[in-house]
């Protein structure tokens, strides 16, 4: 949580038409930015998803060969809920991402394919601001995105526990909940005792707390 001396966050810029969301795993967009994506697509903006892995190591008790296609399909359905029609998976191994030249080349190809006005990725810091450590895949991937975007002139942002930029997502929270809840098999194994919709609602609530005078807001920081 920001201290009392932290400046109030500014409103996230919306003077753009196409955003490329680059993340490491399925469900990464839903843990923090789905409500903002729903707002933007409702405005007629184009949002595209690129995922380094298929999250095949993410469902306990399910083989990677089975889990990968399951998680890809859940991500496609989840993206559709918030108005994202194009979702690409790059095939890197889950839980083994490294900021390599190969990965940066994949990011550069995605930038060239779509020519986005802005790029958005997941928080790349060592923890989530509450002492919970970040995953190595997230940190390595965000560093790769930052290095790939540098010098291109494309504005890039990351979700952030202590944001400097916020998006008013009032009216889009339930869409974000529905989007995350599409990851049904993943969430049902992650916490078998809590209904998937309740898990989704709790996660989205934590990502859309009141900020900057808005009843619900999603926060970002410039990347780099």
Short mmCIF file of N, CA, C and O in Angstrom, two decimals, residues 86-153:
data_model
loop_
_atom_site.label_atom_id
_atom_site.label_comp_id
_atom_site.label_asym_id
_atom_site.label_seq_id
_atom_site.Cartn_x
_atom_site.Cartn_y
_atom_site.Cartn_z
N UNK A 86 -8.29 -12.30 -30.49
CA UNK A 86 -7.06 -12.96 -30.93
C UNK A 86 -6.15 -13.25 -29.75
O UNK A 86 -5.73 -12.34 -29.02
N UNK A 87 -5.85 -14.54 -29.56
CA UNK A 87 -4.99 -15.01 -28.48
C UNK A 87 -3.96 -15.95 -29.09
O UNK A 87 -4.33 -16.96 -29.70
N UNK A 88 -2.68 -15.63 -28.96
CA UNK A 88 -1.63 -16.48 -29.52
C UNK A 88 -0.76 -17.05 -28.40
O UNK A 88 -0.40 -16.35 -27.46
N UNK A 89 -0.41 -18.32 -28.54
CA UNK A 89 0.48 -19.01 -27.60
C UNK A 89 1.78 -19.32 -28.31
O UNK A 89 1.78 -19.88 -29.41
N UNK A 90 2.90 -18.99 -27.67
CA UNK A 90 4.19 -19.08 -28.33
C UNK A 90 4.91 -20.41 -28.09
O UNK A 90 5.93 -20.68 -28.72
N UNK A 91 4.45 -21.21 -27.14
CA UNK A 91 5.00 -22.54 -26.96
C UNK A 91 6.25 -22.65 -26.11
O UNK A 91 6.91 -23.70 -26.12
N UNK A 92 6.60 -21.62 -25.36
CA UNK A 92 7.73 -21.75 -24.45
C UNK A 92 7.34 -22.62 -23.26
O UNK A 92 6.17 -22.67 -22.87
N UNK A 93 8.31 -23.33 -22.64
CA UNK A 93 7.98 -24.23 -21.54
C UNK A 93 7.58 -23.47 -20.27
O UNK A 93 8.28 -22.56 -19.83
N UNK A 94 6.47 -23.86 -19.71
CA UNK A 94 5.96 -23.27 -18.47
C UNK A 94 6.95 -23.50 -17.33
O UNK A 94 7.55 -24.57 -17.22
N UNK A 95 7.10 -22.47 -16.49
CA UNK A 95 7.98 -22.51 -15.31
C UNK A 95 9.46 -22.52 -15.66
O UNK A 95 10.30 -22.73 -14.77
N UNK A 96 9.80 -22.30 -16.93
CA UNK A 96 11.20 -22.30 -17.34
C UNK A 96 11.56 -21.08 -18.18
O UNK A 96 12.54 -21.09 -18.91
N UNK A 97 10.77 -20.02 -18.10
CA UNK A 97 11.04 -18.83 -18.91
C UNK A 97 12.32 -18.14 -18.46
O UNK A 97 12.58 -18.01 -17.26
N UNK A 98 13.09 -17.71 -19.43
CA UNK A 98 14.30 -16.92 -19.17
C UNK A 98 14.34 -15.77 -20.17
O UNK A 98 13.87 -15.90 -21.31
N UNK A 99 14.92 -14.68 -19.75
CA UNK A 99 15.04 -13.51 -20.62
C UNK A 99 16.17 -13.76 -21.62
O UNK A 99 17.28 -13.28 -21.47
N UNK A 100 15.85 -14.55 -22.64
CA UNK A 100 16.84 -14.94 -23.64
C UNK A 100 16.66 -14.16 -24.94
O UNK A 100 15.61 -13.53 -25.17
N UNK A 101 17.64 -14.26 -25.79
CA UNK A 101 17.52 -13.62 -27.11
C UNK A 101 16.35 -14.23 -27.89
O UNK A 101 15.64 -13.52 -28.60
N UNK A 102 16.15 -15.54 -27.74
CA UNK A 102 15.05 -16.20 -28.44
C UNK A 102 13.69 -15.63 -28.00
O UNK A 102 12.83 -15.35 -28.84
N UNK A 103 13.53 -15.44 -26.69
CA UNK A 103 12.28 -14.90 -26.19
C UNK A 103 12.10 -13.46 -26.65
O UNK A 103 11.00 -13.07 -27.07
N UNK A 104 13.16 -12.68 -26.60
CA UNK A 104 13.06 -11.28 -27.04
C UNK A 104 12.74 -11.20 -28.54
O UNK A 104 12.01 -10.31 -28.98
N UNK A 105 13.25 -12.14 -29.30
CA UNK A 105 12.92 -12.19 -30.73
C UNK A 105 11.44 -12.48 -30.93
O UNK A 105 10.79 -11.89 -31.81
N UNK A 106 10.88 -13.38 -30.13
CA UNK A 106 9.45 -13.67 -30.22
C UNK A 106 8.62 -12.43 -29.90
O UNK A 106 7.61 -12.15 -30.56
N UNK A 107 9.06 -11.68 -28.90
CA UNK A 107 8.35 -10.45 -28.53
C UNK A 107 8.45 -9.44 -29.67
O UNK A 107 7.46 -8.80 -30.05
N UNK A 108 9.64 -9.31 -30.25
CA UNK A 108 9.83 -8.37 -31.35
C UNK A 108 8.96 -8.75 -32.55
O UNK A 108 8.39 -7.87 -33.22
N UNK A 109 8.83 -10.03 -32.82
CA UNK A 109 7.98 -10.47 -33.93
C UNK A 109 6.52 -10.11 -33.67
O UNK A 109 5.78 -9.73 -34.59
N UNK A 110 6.10 -10.24 -32.43
CA UNK A 110 4.72 -9.90 -32.08
C UNK A 110 4.49 -8.39 -32.25
O UNK A 110 3.45 -7.97 -32.76
N UNK A 111 5.46 -7.61 -31.85
CA UNK A 111 5.35 -6.16 -32.04
C UNK A 111 5.27 -5.81 -33.52
O UNK A 111 4.47 -4.95 -33.93
N UNK A 112 6.06 -6.49 -34.33
CA UNK A 112 6.05 -6.23 -35.76
C UNK A 112 4.74 -6.67 -36.39
O UNK A 112 4.21 -6.00 -37.29
N UNK A 113 4.19 -7.80 -35.92
CA UNK A 113 2.95 -8.33 -36.50
C UNK A 113 1.77 -7.38 -36.29
O UNK A 113 0.96 -7.16 -37.18
N UNK A 114 1.69 -6.80 -35.09
CA UNK A 114 0.49 -6.04 -34.73
C UNK A 114 0.68 -4.52 -34.76
O UNK A 114 -0.31 -3.79 -34.78
N UNK A 115 1.91 -4.04 -34.69
CA UNK A 115 2.19 -2.60 -34.61
C UNK A 115 1.29 -1.92 -33.58
O UNK A 115 0.55 -0.97 -33.90
N UNK A 116 1.34 -2.36 -32.32
CA UNK A 116 0.44 -1.78 -31.32
C UNK A 116 0.84 -0.36 -30.95
O UNK A 116 1.99 0.04 -31.09
N UNK A 117 -0.14 0.40 -30.48
CA UNK A 117 0.14 1.73 -29.94
C UNK A 117 0.74 1.63 -28.54
O UNK A 117 1.56 2.46 -28.16
N UNK A 118 0.26 0.64 -27.76
CA UNK A 118 0.79 0.44 -26.43
C UNK A 118 0.97 -1.07 -26.18
O UNK A 118 0.34 -1.90 -26.83
N UNK A 119 1.84 -1.38 -25.24
CA UNK A 119 2.07 -2.76 -24.78
C UNK A 119 1.81 -2.80 -23.28
O UNK A 119 2.19 -1.88 -22.55
N UNK A 120 1.15 -3.85 -22.84
CA UNK A 120 0.88 -4.02 -21.42
C UNK A 120 1.35 -5.41 -20.99
O UNK A 120 1.10 -6.40 -21.70
N UNK A 121 2.02 -5.49 -19.87
CA UNK A 121 2.47 -6.77 -19.35
C UNK A 121 2.22 -6.83 -17.84
O UNK A 121 1.68 -5.88 -17.25
N UNK A 122 2.61 -7.95 -17.26
CA UNK A 122 2.36 -8.17 -15.84
C UNK A 122 3.49 -7.59 -15.00
O UNK A 122 4.62 -7.44 -15.47
N UNK A 123 3.20 -7.29 -13.76
CA UNK A 123 4.18 -6.77 -12.81
C UNK A 123 5.41 -7.66 -12.78
O UNK A 123 5.32 -8.89 -12.67
N UNK A 124 6.59 -7.03 -12.87
CA UNK A 124 7.84 -7.78 -12.90
C UNK A 124 8.70 -7.61 -11.66
O UNK A 124 9.85 -8.06 -11.65
N UNK A 125 8.15 -7.00 -10.61
CA UNK A 125 8.92 -6.83 -9.39
C UNK A 125 9.07 -8.11 -8.60
O UNK A 125 8.43 -9.12 -8.89
N UNK A 126 9.91 -8.09 -7.56
CA UNK A 126 10.20 -9.32 -6.80
C UNK A 126 9.04 -9.82 -5.95
O UNK A 126 9.00 -10.99 -5.59
N UNK A 127 8.09 -8.92 -5.63
CA UNK A 127 6.92 -9.37 -4.87
C UNK A 127 5.72 -8.53 -5.27
O UNK A 127 5.84 -7.57 -6.03
N UNK A 128 4.56 -8.91 -4.75
CA UNK A 128 3.30 -8.26 -5.14
C UNK A 128 2.95 -7.09 -4.22
O UNK A 128 1.82 -6.62 -4.23
N UNK A 129 3.92 -6.64 -3.42
CA UNK A 129 3.68 -5.49 -2.56
C UNK A 129 3.14 -5.85 -1.20
O UNK A 129 2.98 -4.99 -0.34
N UNK A 130 2.87 -7.14 -0.98
CA UNK A 130 2.34 -7.58 0.31
C UNK A 130 3.18 -8.71 0.90
O UNK A 130 2.72 -9.46 1.74
N UNK A 131 4.42 -8.81 0.40
CA UNK A 131 5.31 -9.85 0.88
C UNK A 131 5.20 -11.16 0.14
O UNK A 131 6.02 -12.06 0.37
N UNK A 132 4.21 -11.30 -0.73
CA UNK A 132 4.05 -12.53 -1.51
C UNK A 132 5.02 -12.46 -2.70
O UNK A 132 4.94 -11.53 -3.51
N UNK A 133 5.95 -13.41 -2.82
CA UNK A 133 6.94 -13.33 -3.89
C UNK A 133 6.33 -13.52 -5.27
O UNK A 133 5.37 -14.28 -5.44
N UNK A 134 6.88 -12.83 -6.23
CA UNK A 134 6.47 -12.99 -7.62
C UNK A 134 7.10 -14.26 -8.19
O UNK A 134 8.08 -14.77 -7.65
N UNK A 135 6.53 -14.77 -9.28
CA UNK A 135 7.07 -15.95 -9.93
C UNK A 135 8.24 -15.58 -10.84
O UNK A 135 8.24 -14.52 -11.48
N UNK A 136 9.21 -16.48 -10.94
CA UNK A 136 10.36 -16.26 -11.80
C UNK A 136 9.93 -16.03 -13.24
O UNK A 136 10.46 -15.15 -13.93
N UNK A 137 8.95 -16.81 -13.73
CA UNK A 137 8.47 -16.63 -15.10
C UNK A 137 8.01 -15.20 -15.35
O UNK A 137 8.31 -14.62 -16.40
N UNK A 138 7.27 -14.64 -14.40
CA UNK A 138 6.78 -13.27 -14.56
C UNK A 138 7.93 -12.28 -14.63
O UNK A 138 7.96 -11.40 -15.50
N UNK A 139 8.87 -12.41 -13.71
CA UNK A 139 9.97 -11.45 -13.65
C UNK A 139 10.85 -11.53 -14.89
O UNK A 139 11.22 -10.50 -15.48
N UNK A 140 11.17 -12.74 -15.32
CA UNK A 140 12.00 -12.91 -16.51
C UNK A 140 11.28 -12.39 -17.76
O UNK A 140 11.88 -11.71 -18.61
N UNK A 141 10.00 -12.70 -17.87
CA UNK A 141 9.26 -12.29 -19.06
C UNK A 141 9.10 -10.77 -19.10
O UNK A 141 9.27 -10.16 -20.18
N UNK A 142 8.79 -10.16 -17.98
CA UNK A 142 8.63 -8.70 -17.97
C UNK A 142 9.94 -8.01 -18.32
O UNK A 142 9.93 -7.00 -19.05
N UNK A 143 11.06 -8.54 -17.85
CA UNK A 143 12.35 -7.96 -18.24
C UNK A 143 12.57 -8.09 -19.75
O UNK A 143 13.07 -7.17 -20.40
N UNK A 144 12.19 -9.23 -20.31
CA UNK A 144 12.34 -9.43 -21.75
C UNK A 144 11.47 -8.45 -22.53
O UNK A 144 11.89 -7.89 -23.55
N UNK A 145 10.24 -8.22 -22.05
CA UNK A 145 9.36 -7.25 -22.71
C UNK A 145 9.96 -5.85 -22.65
O UNK A 145 10.00 -5.13 -23.65
N UNK A 146 10.45 -5.48 -21.47
CA UNK A 146 11.03 -4.14 -21.30
C UNK A 146 12.20 -3.93 -22.26
O UNK A 146 12.32 -2.87 -22.90
N UNK A 147 13.07 -4.92 -22.37
CA UNK A 147 14.23 -4.78 -23.25
C UNK A 147 13.82 -4.76 -24.72
O UNK A 147 14.42 -4.06 -25.53
N UNK A 148 12.78 -5.53 -25.05
CA UNK A 148 12.34 -5.61 -26.44
C UNK A 148 11.64 -4.33 -26.89
O UNK A 148 11.73 -3.94 -28.06
N UNK A 149 10.94 -3.69 -25.98
CA UNK A 149 10.18 -2.48 -26.32
C UNK A 149 11.07 -1.24 -26.32
O UNK A 149 10.81 -0.28 -27.05
N UNK A 150 12.13 -1.27 -25.53
CA UNK A 150 13.01 -0.11 -25.42
C UNK A 150 13.53 0.31 -26.79
O UNK A 150 14.00 -0.50 -27.57
N UNK A 151 13.37 1.59 -27.07
CA UNK A 151 13.87 2.14 -28.32
C UNK A 151 12.92 2.01 -29.49
O UNK A 151 13.22 2.51 -30.58
N UNK A 152 11.77 1.37 -29.29
CA UNK A 152 10.82 1.20 -30.39
C UNK A 152 9.85 2.37 -30.52
O UNK A 152 9.18 2.51 -31.55
N UNK A 153 9.74 3.17 -29.47
CA UNK A 153 8.77 4.26 -29.47
C UNK A 153 7.39 3.84 -29.02
O UNK A 153 6.49 4.67 -28.93
#
